XYZ file of C-alpha atoms in Angstrom:
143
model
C 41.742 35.715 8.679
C 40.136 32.844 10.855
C 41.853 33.831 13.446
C 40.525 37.223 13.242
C 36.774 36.020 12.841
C 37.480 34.207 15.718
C 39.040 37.161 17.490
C 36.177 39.630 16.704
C 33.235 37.038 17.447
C 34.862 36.463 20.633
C 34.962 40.170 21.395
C 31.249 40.581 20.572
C 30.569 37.360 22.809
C 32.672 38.806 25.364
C 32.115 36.704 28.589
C 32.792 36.396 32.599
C 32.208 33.142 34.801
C 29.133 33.616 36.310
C 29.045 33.725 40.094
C 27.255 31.473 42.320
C 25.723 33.409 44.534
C 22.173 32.101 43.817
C 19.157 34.349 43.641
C 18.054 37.040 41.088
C 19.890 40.048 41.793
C 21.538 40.027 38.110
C 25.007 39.950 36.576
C 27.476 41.767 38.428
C 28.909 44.693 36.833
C 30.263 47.293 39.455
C 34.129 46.529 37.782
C 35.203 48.527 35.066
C 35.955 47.402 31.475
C 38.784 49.511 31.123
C 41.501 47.962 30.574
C 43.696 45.214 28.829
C 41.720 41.374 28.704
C 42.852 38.420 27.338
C 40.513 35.905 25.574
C 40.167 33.150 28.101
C 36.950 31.015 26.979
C 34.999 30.471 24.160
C 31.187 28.651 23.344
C 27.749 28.759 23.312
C 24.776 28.752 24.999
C 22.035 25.706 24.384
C 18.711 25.604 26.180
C 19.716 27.118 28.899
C 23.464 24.818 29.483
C 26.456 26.827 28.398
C 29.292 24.887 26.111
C 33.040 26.426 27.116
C 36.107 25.471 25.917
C 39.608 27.012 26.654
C 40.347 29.204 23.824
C 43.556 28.122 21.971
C 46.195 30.859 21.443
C 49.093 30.876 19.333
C 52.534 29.015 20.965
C 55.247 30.684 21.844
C 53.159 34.656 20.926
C 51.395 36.923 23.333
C 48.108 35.826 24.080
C 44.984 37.404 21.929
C 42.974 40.087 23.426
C 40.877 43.468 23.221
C 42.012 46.353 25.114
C 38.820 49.392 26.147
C 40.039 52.603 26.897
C 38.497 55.494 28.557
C 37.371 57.230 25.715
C 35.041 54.944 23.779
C 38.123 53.518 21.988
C 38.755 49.384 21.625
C 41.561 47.888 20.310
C 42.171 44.279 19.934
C 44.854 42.286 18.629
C 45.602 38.164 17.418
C 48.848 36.572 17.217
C 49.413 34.068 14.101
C 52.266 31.636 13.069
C 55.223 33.151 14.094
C 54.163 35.500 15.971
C 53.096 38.136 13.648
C 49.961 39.998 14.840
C 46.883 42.122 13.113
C 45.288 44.451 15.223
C 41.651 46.082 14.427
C 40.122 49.211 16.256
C 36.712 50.589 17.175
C 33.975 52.482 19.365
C 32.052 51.031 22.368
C 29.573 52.266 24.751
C 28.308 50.609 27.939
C 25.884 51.328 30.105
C 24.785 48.399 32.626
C 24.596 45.114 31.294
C 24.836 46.449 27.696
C 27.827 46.471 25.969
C 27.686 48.019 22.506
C 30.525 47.489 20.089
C 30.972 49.167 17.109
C 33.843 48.210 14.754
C 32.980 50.578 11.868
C 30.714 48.363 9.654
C 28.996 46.600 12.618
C 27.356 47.761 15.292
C 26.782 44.910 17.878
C 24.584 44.753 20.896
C 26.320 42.724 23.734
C 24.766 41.488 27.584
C 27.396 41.487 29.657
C 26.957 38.652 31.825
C 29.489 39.290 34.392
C 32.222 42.053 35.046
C 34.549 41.376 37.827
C 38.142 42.837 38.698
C 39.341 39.703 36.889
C 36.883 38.517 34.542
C 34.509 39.947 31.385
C 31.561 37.371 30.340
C 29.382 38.578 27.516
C 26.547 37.294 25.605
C 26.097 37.546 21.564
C 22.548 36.165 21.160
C 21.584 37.107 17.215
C 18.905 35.343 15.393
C 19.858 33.862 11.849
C 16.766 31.713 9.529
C 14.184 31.813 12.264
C 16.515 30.286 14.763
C 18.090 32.538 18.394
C 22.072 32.131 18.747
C 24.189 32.855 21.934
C 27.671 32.759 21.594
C 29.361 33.343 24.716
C 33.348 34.555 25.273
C 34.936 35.296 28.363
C 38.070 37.479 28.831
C 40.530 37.386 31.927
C 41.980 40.878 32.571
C 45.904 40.912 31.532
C 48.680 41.277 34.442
């Protein structure tokens, strides 16, 4: 079930490496999201400094992802102890830097940070006792 959490949080926190290209011209997001990623990194954002770490997937298993397809549909699926996986479906909708994920109980507003050819960065910045979160995850798009 952690590992699930983990999964779905990551989803919502979806996240690319930002470019260094300097200036303000904004994210890029001219790739498409369709497709097959694979969680990559996982953290947080603290006045104004992002925290990554690698993101630890099961040994020995396929590595834990989400998969968008064309239609609105999501799909994403963890790996456990021996390999056994649990796979959960749902809606999305983007348009720009908003990625909108709905997994049938929750809908959850994204900001995609970054969408490349090879890499999905998003934002989950939620507010919880008076206090602004941003968790951050960032996918790498499956071979």
């Amino acid at each position: 079930m952690k590992n699930r959490i983990i999964l779905f949080v990551s989803v919502l926190v979806l996240g690319l490496n930002l470019t260094s290209c300097g200036g303000d011209d904004g994210p890029s997001t001219s790739a498409d999201i369709v497709g097959k990623w694979e969680l990559y990194k996982i953290g947080d954002k603290d006045d104004g400094s992002e925290y990554l770490e690698l993101y630890e997937h099961q040994a020995g298993c396929s590595k834990d992802n989400i998969e968008f397809f064309e239609n609105g549909d999501f799909v994403t699926t963890s790996y456990f102890e021996g390999c056994e996986s649990e796979s959960f479906s749902g809606t999305y909708t983007k348009s720009g830097t908003s990625l909108i994920v709905d997994d049938g109980f929750d809908e959850t507003p994204l900001t995609i940070k970054e969408l490349s050819s090879s890499t999905l960065k998003v934002y989950d910045t939620y507010s919880e006792d008076g206090e602004t979160f941003t968790e951050i995850t960032i996918f790498k798009r499956a071979d």
